Amino acid sequence: MYIDSWVLDAVREQDRPEGRNDYVIAVAASSVVYNSMLAIINAHVMPLSFSHVAAAEILILLAGLFFILGKGMSRDDIGISCFMAFTLVIAFYMSAINRIVFVDYLRNILIVFCFATLGSWANRRTVKAAFMVSLAVVMAVLLCEIFSLPLYADIFEPGYYFETTRGLKPPEWDTTGLFGNALGFEGRLSFGLIGHRASSLFLEQVSLSNFAGVMMMYTLYFWDELRRGMRFLLIACIALILLTTASRTMLTFSAICFVGYFVFPLLPKLLSLLTMPLILFAGAMVYLFKPDARGDNLSGRIVLTMRHISEMDIYGFLGFYADKAALFADSGYVYIVYAGTIFGMLGFWLFVSLYPAGRTPAQRRLAQALPIFMFFNLMIGATPVFTAKIAGLMWLLLGHARHEAMPRVGSQSVSVGSAVSRQA
C-alpha cells in the first residue's frame, strides 16, 4: 500500500510531544479557508456548483481520516467511535424509510469525529498554531473588507458564489456583490462601524460570528497560560468581529464566557447535561409569553423554533420527513430530528454534554461552554455549527482538551503506518 511520505512523517513527528504537526495544522486551517478559495476560483477561473463545495469538504475529511488511520484507533476512541457507529446506523435507517440515500446528518457527525480525533493526537503547539494561522487569515480578510469593500467584493464575489453553489440569488437592487443576508436591514442590530454585516473569508456573517464564539472557547481554555499581549490580541480580534457582525447570539455568549471563566470551574461537569433542557425550557417560556413574536430578532427566532417543534408529529420524530430537514436551517432542533430522528437528537445531546473532559479548571470551562454554544445556537440556527469551517477548529480543541491530562503516546491497535512498516 502506498502512503504519501508527508502523512507518515506527520504521524511520526506527532509521537514526539514537543513537535508541532504541520499536517494537522494544514488540515485544520484548510477547513476554515476552503470556502473562500472556492469563491476566488468561482469568480476568476470557472463557475462552480454545490458538488465542488461538497468535494472540497470530502477531501479535507479524507485528509484528516488518513492521518487517523495512520495513527490507529485505541481504547481512548471507544466513546466517539460508538457515537459515530450509532450515527451510521441512523443514516442507514433514514435512507431505508425515506427510500433515498440520506447522509446529511452523518456528514455532520463525521466532521465531529474527524476533527475531535485529530485533536486528541495534537499537542498544544499544534492546536495553538492551527488557531493562530486561522485567526490571522480571518482578520487579514476582515480588515480588507472593512477598509476596502470594493476590493473584497471583487476578489471573492460572495453573492455570485452563493448563487452558483447554493442557488441563492442576490437581491436585484444590490450592487455590492455581497451575500444578501450580510446586507442587513432597517431595525437590525448594528453598531454602525460598517454599512453591512461583516463576513471575512467565510463570505457570510453567521459563520464569522460563530468563529468568534469558537475563539472565545479557545481563549477561555488557554487564558491562564497566555501572555498579556496575546490576551489583548485575542480580545481585540473577538471584539472587532462581534462589533462588525452585530451578532446577538455571540454577544450573549461572550458575556456568559466572561462570567463562566470564574464560575465554570466550580460546577460539576455533569451539570452540562442540564444545558439543553434548560435552554429548551427557556424557549418554551418565551413562546408561552410571546407567541406572536416575529422577525429577525432573538425572541422572533426562538418563537419560530418552538412553533416548529410544537407542530412536529410522530412521523417527524421517527425520521420519515428527511426531505424536510433542509427547510429548517434556522431551527436547529427540528433540523436534527428531521435529519437524524429524535434518537439522533438524544445521542447528540449526550455526546456534546459528556465528551469534553472535566478534570482541570480549563477543561471544566470548556466542558460548560460547549453545550451553551451548541444548544443556544440550535435555538436560532442549525447549519453554521455543523459546517467544517466552524466545527473543524472547535472539535480539534475539544479533542485536544479531552486528552490533555492523559496525552496519547501510541496506539494499541494496528495502524496504517505500522502495516506499511511490516510490509516493507
Short mmCIF file of C-alpha atoms in Angstrom, two decimals:
data_model
loop_
_atom_site.label_atom_id
_atom_site.label_comp_id
_atom_site.label_asym_id
_atom_site.label_seq_id
_atom_site.Cartn_x
_atom_site.Cartn_y
_atom_site.Cartn_z
CA MET A 1 0.00 0.00 0.00
CA TYR A 2 1.37 3.42 -0.97
CA ILE A 3 1.01 6.25 1.51
CA ASP A 4 2.29 9.74 0.95
CA SER A 5 5.53 10.23 2.87
CA TRP A 6 4.30 13.57 4.25
CA VAL A 7 1.46 11.82 6.06
CA LEU A 8 3.79 9.18 7.52
CA ASP A 9 6.30 11.84 8.56
CA ALA A 10 3.46 13.77 10.22
CA VAL A 11 2.40 10.68 12.14
CA ARG A 12 5.96 10.03 13.35
CA GLU A 13 6.51 13.69 14.22
CA GLN A 14 3.43 13.80 16.41
CA ASP A 15 4.84 10.95 18.52
CA ARG A 16 7.36 13.49 19.81
CA PRO A 17 5.45 15.53 22.46
CA GLU A 18 7.33 18.74 21.67
CA GLY A 19 6.83 18.53 17.92
CA ARG A 20 4.42 20.79 16.07
CA ASN A 21 2.48 18.84 13.48
CA ASP A 22 2.23 20.84 10.27
CA TYR A 23 -0.03 18.27 8.63
CA VAL A 24 -2.71 18.63 11.32
CA ILE A 25 -2.35 22.42 11.16
CA ALA A 26 -2.85 22.32 7.38
CA VAL A 27 -5.98 20.16 7.65
CA ALA A 28 -7.50 22.37 10.37
CA ALA A 29 -6.67 25.63 8.59
CA SER A 30 -7.97 24.33 5.26
CA SER A 31 -11.37 23.70 6.88
CA VAL A 32 -11.54 27.42 7.62
CA VAL A 33 -10.32 28.80 4.29
CA TYR A 34 -11.59 26.36 1.67
CA ASN A 35 -14.85 28.24 1.03
CA SER A 36 -13.04 31.47 0.22
CA MET A 37 -10.59 29.65 -2.05
CA LEU A 38 -13.51 28.16 -3.97
CA ALA A 39 -15.09 31.62 -4.20
CA ILE A 40 -11.93 33.00 -5.83
CA ILE A 41 -11.97 30.16 -8.37
CA ASN A 42 -15.68 30.75 -8.97
CA ALA A 43 -15.13 34.46 -9.51
CA HIS A 44 -11.99 34.41 -11.64
CA VAL A 45 -11.44 30.95 -13.12
CA MET A 46 -14.64 28.98 -13.68
CA PRO A 47 -18.18 28.78 -12.30
CA LEU A 48 -18.56 26.15 -9.61
CA SER A 49 -21.52 24.22 -8.24
CA PHE A 50 -22.51 22.71 -4.92
CA SER A 51 -20.81 19.47 -5.93
CA HIS A 52 -17.46 21.27 -5.97
CA VAL A 53 -18.06 22.53 -2.43
CA ALA A 54 -19.01 19.04 -1.28
CA ALA A 55 -15.95 17.55 -2.97
CA ALA A 56 -13.63 20.05 -1.26
CA GLU A 57 -15.10 19.21 2.14
CA ILE A 58 -14.79 15.48 1.44
CA LEU A 59 -11.11 15.91 0.54
CA ILE A 60 -10.47 17.74 3.83
CA LEU A 61 -12.20 14.98 5.79
CA LEU A 62 -10.28 12.30 3.91
CA ALA A 63 -7.03 14.07 4.72
CA GLY A 64 -7.95 14.04 8.40
CA LEU A 65 -9.15 10.43 8.36
CA PHE A 66 -5.94 9.40 6.57
CA PHE A 67 -3.92 10.77 9.46
CA ILE A 68 -6.18 9.00 11.97
CA LEU A 69 -5.76 5.68 10.14
CA GLY A 70 -2.02 6.22 10.22
CA LYS A 71 -2.20 6.53 13.99
CA GLY A 72 -4.71 3.75 14.52
CA MET A 73 -7.65 3.53 16.92
CA SER A 74 -7.38 2.54 20.57
CA ARG A 75 -9.44 2.25 23.76
CA ASP A 76 -9.34 6.06 24.04
CA ASP A 77 -11.57 6.23 20.96
CA ILE A 78 -14.34 3.89 22.12
CA GLY A 79 -16.77 6.66 23.10
CA ILE A 80 -16.53 8.74 19.95
CA SER A 81 -16.34 5.63 17.76
CA CYS A 82 -19.58 4.30 19.28
CA PHE A 83 -21.24 7.67 18.62
CA MET A 84 -20.04 7.55 15.02
CA ALA A 85 -21.29 3.98 14.60
CA PHE A 86 -24.66 4.94 16.15
CA THR A 87 -24.96 7.79 13.64
CA LEU A 88 -24.08 5.43 10.79
CA VAL A 89 -26.92 3.11 11.83
CA ILE A 90 -29.30 6.09 11.86
CA ALA A 91 -28.13 7.07 8.37
CA PHE A 92 -28.94 3.56 7.07
CA TYR A 93 -32.32 3.71 8.81
CA MET A 94 -33.13 7.17 7.41
CA SER A 95 -32.14 6.10 3.90
CA ALA A 96 -34.27 2.97 4.13
CA ILE A 97 -37.51 4.53 5.40
CA ASN A 98 -37.24 7.56 3.09
CA ARG A 99 -36.13 5.47 0.10
CA ILE A 100 -33.28 7.84 -0.70
CA VAL A 101 -29.59 7.96 0.13
CA PHE A 102 -29.68 10.41 3.03
CA VAL A 103 -26.32 11.10 4.68
CA ASP A 104 -26.67 14.78 5.62
CA TYR A 105 -26.62 14.18 9.39
CA LEU A 106 -23.93 11.51 9.02
CA ARG A 107 -21.72 14.06 7.30
CA ASN A 108 -22.19 16.47 10.22
CA ILE A 109 -21.11 13.88 12.78
CA LEU A 110 -18.24 12.71 10.57
CA ILE A 111 -16.82 16.23 10.85
CA VAL A 112 -17.09 15.96 14.64
CA PHE A 113 -15.43 12.53 14.67
CA CYS A 114 -12.62 13.52 12.30
CA PHE A 115 -11.53 16.74 13.98
CA ALA A 116 -12.08 15.61 17.58
CA THR A 117 -9.92 12.55 16.91
CA LEU A 118 -7.30 14.71 15.19
CA GLY A 119 -7.33 16.95 18.24
CA SER A 120 -6.84 14.01 20.56
CA TRP A 121 -3.48 13.38 18.88
CA ALA A 122 -2.49 17.06 18.62
CA ASN A 123 -0.22 18.66 21.21
CA ARG A 124 -0.58 22.21 22.50
CA ARG A 125 1.83 23.71 19.97
CA THR A 126 -0.14 22.18 17.12
CA VAL A 127 -3.54 23.34 18.38
CA LYS A 128 -2.32 26.86 19.12
CA ALA A 129 -0.66 27.14 15.72
CA ALA A 130 -3.82 25.93 13.93
CA PHE A 131 -5.90 28.57 15.70
CA MET A 132 -3.39 31.38 15.20
CA VAL A 133 -2.95 30.66 11.48
CA SER A 134 -6.73 30.61 11.02
CA LEU A 135 -7.22 33.77 13.06
CA ALA A 136 -4.50 35.62 11.13
CA VAL A 137 -6.12 34.84 7.76
CA VAL A 138 -9.63 35.67 9.01
CA MET A 139 -8.52 39.01 10.43
CA ALA A 140 -6.49 39.94 7.34
CA VAL A 141 -9.52 39.40 5.10
CA LEU A 142 -11.81 41.14 7.61
CA LEU A 143 -9.60 44.25 7.60
CA CYS A 144 -9.67 44.22 3.80
CA GLU A 145 -13.47 44.03 3.93
CA ILE A 146 -13.68 46.90 6.43
CA PHE A 147 -11.29 49.29 4.69
CA SER A 148 -11.81 48.34 1.04
CA LEU A 149 -15.18 46.73 0.46
CA PRO A 150 -14.96 47.02 -3.38
CA LEU A 151 -11.63 45.15 -3.35
CA TYR A 152 -13.07 42.45 -1.04
CA ALA A 153 -16.15 42.05 -3.25
CA ASP A 154 -14.01 41.95 -6.39
CA ILE A 155 -11.73 39.23 -5.01
CA PHE A 156 -14.41 36.88 -3.65
CA GLU A 157 -17.71 37.95 -5.29
CA PRO A 158 -19.69 36.38 -2.40
CA GLY A 159 -23.11 37.00 -3.94
CA TYR A 160 -22.16 35.26 -7.18
CA TYR A 161 -20.55 32.39 -5.25
CA PHE A 162 -23.70 31.63 -3.26
CA GLU A 163 -25.78 31.96 -6.41
CA THR A 164 -23.77 29.36 -8.35
CA THR A 165 -23.14 26.94 -5.46
CA ARG A 166 -26.33 27.30 -3.39
CA GLY A 167 -28.85 28.74 -5.81
CA LEU A 168 -29.32 31.87 -3.65
CA LYS A 169 -29.71 34.81 -5.98
CA PRO A 170 -28.67 38.25 -4.67
CA PRO A 171 -31.32 40.98 -4.45
CA GLU A 172 -31.83 42.77 -7.75
CA TRP A 173 -31.23 46.14 -6.12
CA ASP A 174 -27.89 45.13 -4.58
CA THR A 175 -24.78 46.38 -6.36
CA THR A 176 -22.20 45.49 -3.69
CA GLY A 177 -21.66 41.88 -4.76
CA LEU A 178 -22.03 40.68 -1.16
CA PHE A 179 -24.13 37.79 0.09
CA GLY A 180 -27.70 39.06 0.56
CA ASN A 181 -28.00 38.20 4.26
CA ALA A 182 -24.91 40.25 5.05
CA LEU A 183 -26.53 43.46 3.85
CA GLY A 184 -28.72 43.96 6.93
CA PHE A 185 -31.98 45.86 7.03
CA GLU A 186 -33.69 48.67 8.89
CA GLY A 187 -34.18 47.83 12.55
CA ARG A 188 -31.46 45.16 12.57
CA LEU A 189 -28.94 45.44 15.42
CA SER A 190 -25.89 47.34 14.21
CA PHE A 191 -23.03 49.21 15.84
CA GLY A 192 -22.58 51.46 12.80
CA LEU A 193 -18.91 50.63 12.22
CA ILE A 194 -19.54 49.48 8.65
CA GLY A 195 -22.56 49.61 6.38
CA HIS A 196 -23.17 45.87 6.34
CA ARG A 197 -22.58 42.78 8.46
CA ALA A 198 -19.01 41.58 8.05
CA SER A 199 -18.27 38.14 6.60
CA SER A 200 -14.48 37.95 6.10
CA LEU A 201 -13.33 34.78 4.33
CA PHE A 202 -16.48 32.90 5.38
CA LEU A 203 -18.40 35.10 2.88
CA GLU A 204 -21.48 35.18 5.14
CA GLN A 205 -21.87 36.80 8.54
CA VAL A 206 -23.25 33.91 10.61
CA SER A 207 -20.13 31.77 10.26
CA LEU A 208 -17.88 34.73 11.07
CA SER A 209 -19.77 35.45 14.28
CA ASN A 210 -19.66 31.76 15.22
CA PHE A 211 -15.93 31.78 14.53
CA ALA A 212 -15.72 34.45 17.24
CA GLY A 213 -17.55 32.05 19.54
CA VAL A 214 -15.00 29.32 18.83
CA MET A 215 -12.19 31.80 19.52
CA MET A 216 -13.88 32.62 22.85
CA MET A 217 -13.73 28.95 23.80
CA TYR A 218 -10.06 28.83 22.78
CA THR A 219 -9.36 31.93 24.89
CA LEU A 220 -11.32 30.52 27.82
CA TYR A 221 -9.31 27.29 27.70
CA PHE A 222 -5.81 28.73 27.29
CA TRP A 223 -6.29 32.03 29.16
CA ASP A 224 -4.20 31.14 32.22
CA GLU A 225 -1.10 30.42 30.16
CA LEU A 226 -1.39 33.22 27.59
CA ARG A 227 0.92 36.21 27.73
CA ARG A 228 -0.58 39.65 28.24
CA GLY A 229 -0.02 40.69 24.62
CA MET A 230 -1.71 37.57 23.27
CA ARG A 231 -4.65 38.06 25.64
CA PHE A 232 -5.12 41.60 24.36
CA LEU A 233 -4.83 40.48 20.73
CA LEU A 234 -7.45 37.75 21.14
CA ILE A 235 -9.90 40.03 22.93
CA ALA A 236 -9.40 42.76 20.32
CA CYS A 237 -9.98 40.35 17.42
CA ILE A 238 -13.09 38.84 19.01
CA ALA A 239 -14.46 42.30 19.82
CA LEU A 240 -13.91 43.54 16.26
CA ILE A 241 -15.72 40.51 14.83
CA LEU A 242 -18.64 40.94 17.22
CA LEU A 243 -18.94 44.65 16.51
CA THR A 244 -18.86 44.22 12.74
CA THR A 245 -21.19 41.20 12.61
CA ALA A 246 -23.57 42.54 15.30
CA SER A 247 -24.40 39.01 16.38
CA ARG A 248 -26.80 39.00 19.32
CA THR A 249 -26.19 35.31 19.98
CA MET A 250 -22.41 35.63 20.20
CA LEU A 251 -22.60 38.87 22.19
CA THR A 252 -24.67 36.95 24.73
CA PHE A 253 -22.26 34.01 24.59
CA SER A 254 -19.28 36.32 25.16
CA ALA A 255 -20.89 37.69 28.32
CA ILE A 256 -21.54 34.13 29.50
CA CYS A 257 -17.90 33.19 28.84
CA PHE A 258 -16.67 36.20 30.85
CA VAL A 259 -18.71 35.13 33.88
CA GLY A 260 -18.04 31.47 33.15
CA TYR A 261 -14.29 31.89 33.46
CA PHE A 262 -14.83 32.29 37.19
CA VAL A 263 -17.96 30.14 37.63
CA PHE A 264 -17.49 27.13 35.34
CA PRO A 265 -14.55 25.58 37.28
CA LEU A 266 -16.79 25.48 40.38
CA LEU A 267 -19.54 23.49 38.64
CA PRO A 268 -19.62 19.69 38.39
CA LYS A 269 -19.10 18.57 34.80
CA LEU A 270 -22.33 16.54 34.74
CA LEU A 271 -24.26 19.77 35.21
CA SER A 272 -23.70 20.33 31.49
CA LEU A 273 -26.40 17.69 30.89
CA LEU A 274 -28.94 20.27 32.03
CA THR A 275 -27.91 22.90 29.47
CA MET A 276 -30.09 21.72 26.59
CA PRO A 277 -33.20 21.06 28.74
CA LEU A 278 -32.85 24.48 30.37
CA ILE A 279 -32.45 26.24 27.02
CA LEU A 280 -35.50 24.44 25.65
CA PHE A 281 -37.45 25.33 28.80
CA ALA A 282 -36.45 28.99 28.43
CA GLY A 283 -37.53 28.83 24.77
CA ALA A 284 -40.88 27.39 25.81
CA MET A 285 -41.36 30.26 28.27
CA VAL A 286 -40.63 32.82 25.53
CA TYR A 287 -43.12 31.02 23.29
CA LEU A 288 -45.71 30.96 26.07
CA PHE A 289 -45.49 34.67 26.87
CA LYS A 290 -44.73 35.96 23.34
CA PRO A 291 -46.45 33.52 20.97
CA ASP A 292 -46.88 36.19 18.30
CA ALA A 293 -43.21 37.27 18.21
CA ARG A 294 -41.96 37.59 14.64
CA GLY A 295 -38.97 38.86 12.74
CA ASP A 296 -35.19 38.55 12.77
CA ASN A 297 -34.71 39.18 16.46
CA LEU A 298 -33.94 36.87 19.36
CA SER A 299 -37.50 36.39 20.56
CA GLY A 300 -38.77 36.01 16.99
CA ARG A 301 -36.22 33.31 16.14
CA ILE A 302 -36.86 31.45 19.41
CA VAL A 303 -40.62 31.51 18.90
CA LEU A 304 -40.15 30.28 15.33
CA THR A 305 -38.15 27.26 16.54
CA MET A 306 -40.59 26.44 19.34
CA ARG A 307 -43.53 26.75 16.95
CA HIS A 308 -41.86 24.30 14.57
CA ILE A 309 -41.24 21.87 17.44
CA SER A 310 -44.87 22.10 18.55
CA GLU A 311 -46.02 21.28 15.01
CA MET A 312 -43.98 18.08 14.70
CA ASP A 313 -45.80 14.73 14.69
CA ILE A 314 -44.72 11.18 15.50
CA TYR A 315 -43.60 10.55 11.92
CA GLY A 316 -41.30 13.56 12.09
CA PHE A 317 -39.77 12.36 15.35
CA LEU A 318 -39.15 8.94 13.81
CA GLY A 319 -37.41 10.35 10.73
CA PHE A 320 -39.99 9.92 7.98
CA TYR A 321 -39.58 13.53 6.75
CA ALA A 322 -35.91 13.60 5.79
CA ASP A 323 -36.72 15.69 2.74
CA LYS A 324 -37.92 18.49 5.04
CA ALA A 325 -34.72 18.74 7.09
CA ALA A 326 -33.11 21.34 4.81
CA LEU A 327 -36.11 23.62 5.29
CA PHE A 328 -35.25 24.14 8.96
CA ALA A 329 -31.77 25.64 8.76
CA ASP A 330 -32.94 28.32 11.21
CA SER A 331 -34.47 25.83 13.67
CA GLY A 332 -31.64 23.56 14.71
CA TYR A 333 -33.51 21.18 16.98
CA VAL A 334 -36.09 20.49 14.30
CA TYR A 335 -33.35 20.06 11.70
CA ILE A 336 -31.54 17.41 13.77
CA VAL A 337 -34.74 15.47 14.49
CA TYR A 338 -35.84 15.50 10.84
CA ALA A 339 -32.33 14.59 9.68
CA GLY A 340 -31.47 12.09 12.42
CA THR A 341 -34.68 11.20 14.34
CA ILE A 342 -35.37 12.00 17.98
CA PHE A 343 -32.85 9.30 18.90
CA GLY A 344 -30.17 11.11 16.95
CA MET A 345 -31.04 14.30 18.84
CA LEU A 346 -30.77 12.50 22.18
CA GLY A 347 -27.46 10.94 21.16
CA PHE A 348 -26.09 14.30 20.09
CA TRP A 349 -27.19 15.87 23.39
CA LEU A 350 -25.42 13.16 25.40
CA PHE A 351 -22.26 13.34 23.31
CA VAL A 352 -21.92 17.13 23.46
CA SER A 353 -22.58 17.07 27.21
CA LEU A 354 -20.35 14.13 28.14
CA TYR A 355 -17.49 14.06 25.62
CA PRO A 356 -15.49 17.05 26.98
CA ALA A 357 -13.10 16.29 29.83
CA GLY A 358 -13.65 17.88 33.23
CA ARG A 359 -10.58 17.19 35.33
CA THR A 360 -8.81 20.58 35.29
CA PRO A 361 -10.33 24.08 35.65
CA ALA A 362 -9.57 24.80 31.98
CA GLN A 363 -11.30 21.59 30.90
CA ARG A 364 -14.35 22.36 33.04
CA ARG A 365 -14.61 25.82 31.50
CA LEU A 366 -14.64 24.27 28.04
CA ALA A 367 -17.00 21.47 29.10
CA GLN A 368 -19.61 24.00 30.26
CA ALA A 369 -19.09 26.47 27.40
CA LEU A 370 -19.52 23.93 24.59
CA PRO A 371 -23.14 22.90 25.35
CA ILE A 372 -24.13 26.55 25.82
CA PHE A 373 -22.59 27.49 22.46
CA MET A 374 -24.09 24.50 20.69
CA PHE A 375 -27.60 24.31 22.14
CA PHE A 376 -28.14 28.08 22.25
CA ASN A 377 -27.15 28.23 18.59
CA LEU A 378 -29.55 25.41 17.70
CA MET A 379 -32.40 27.51 19.05
CA ILE A 380 -31.87 30.14 16.35
CA GLY A 381 -29.96 28.25 13.64
CA ALA A 382 -28.57 24.88 12.60
CA THR A 383 -26.13 24.54 9.75
CA PRO A 384 -23.41 27.02 10.86
CA VAL A 385 -22.37 24.99 13.91
CA PHE A 386 -22.08 21.83 11.81
CA THR A 387 -20.08 23.14 8.86
CA ALA A 388 -16.41 22.23 8.70
CA LYS A 389 -15.38 25.89 8.57
CA ILE A 390 -16.64 26.32 12.16
CA ALA A 391 -16.83 22.81 13.58
CA GLY A 392 -13.32 21.85 12.46
CA LEU A 393 -11.36 24.10 14.80
CA MET A 394 -13.89 23.74 17.61
CA TRP A 395 -13.72 19.95 17.74
CA LEU A 396 -9.95 20.00 17.27
CA LEU A 397 -9.80 21.99 20.51
CA LEU A 398 -12.29 19.67 22.25
CA GLY A 399 -10.38 16.57 21.23
CA HIS A 400 -7.11 18.06 22.45
CA ALA A 401 -8.63 19.18 25.76
CA ARG A 402 -10.10 15.74 26.41
CA HIS A 403 -6.65 14.14 26.31
CA GLU A 404 -4.73 16.99 27.92
CA ALA A 405 -4.22 15.25 31.26
CA MET A 406 -3.71 11.84 29.62
CA PRO A 407 -1.66 12.51 26.47
CA ARG A 408 -1.51 9.76 23.90
CA VAL A 409 1.83 8.13 23.29
CA GLY A 410 0.81 5.50 20.79
CA SER A 411 -1.96 3.30 19.50
CA GLN A 412 -2.98 -0.09 20.85
CA SER A 413 -4.44 -1.11 17.53
CA VAL A 414 -2.99 -1.76 14.10
CA SER A 415 -2.43 1.48 12.22
CA VAL A 416 -1.91 2.04 8.53
CA GLY A 417 1.64 3.21 9.21
CA SER A 418 2.57 0.07 11.14
CA ALA A 419 1.02 -2.11 8.45
CA VAL A 420 3.19 -0.45 5.83
CA SER A 421 6.29 -0.95 8.01
CA ARG A 422 5.59 -4.67 8.33
CA GLN A 423 5.07 -5.00 4.57
CA ALA A 424 8.36 -3.24 3.94
#
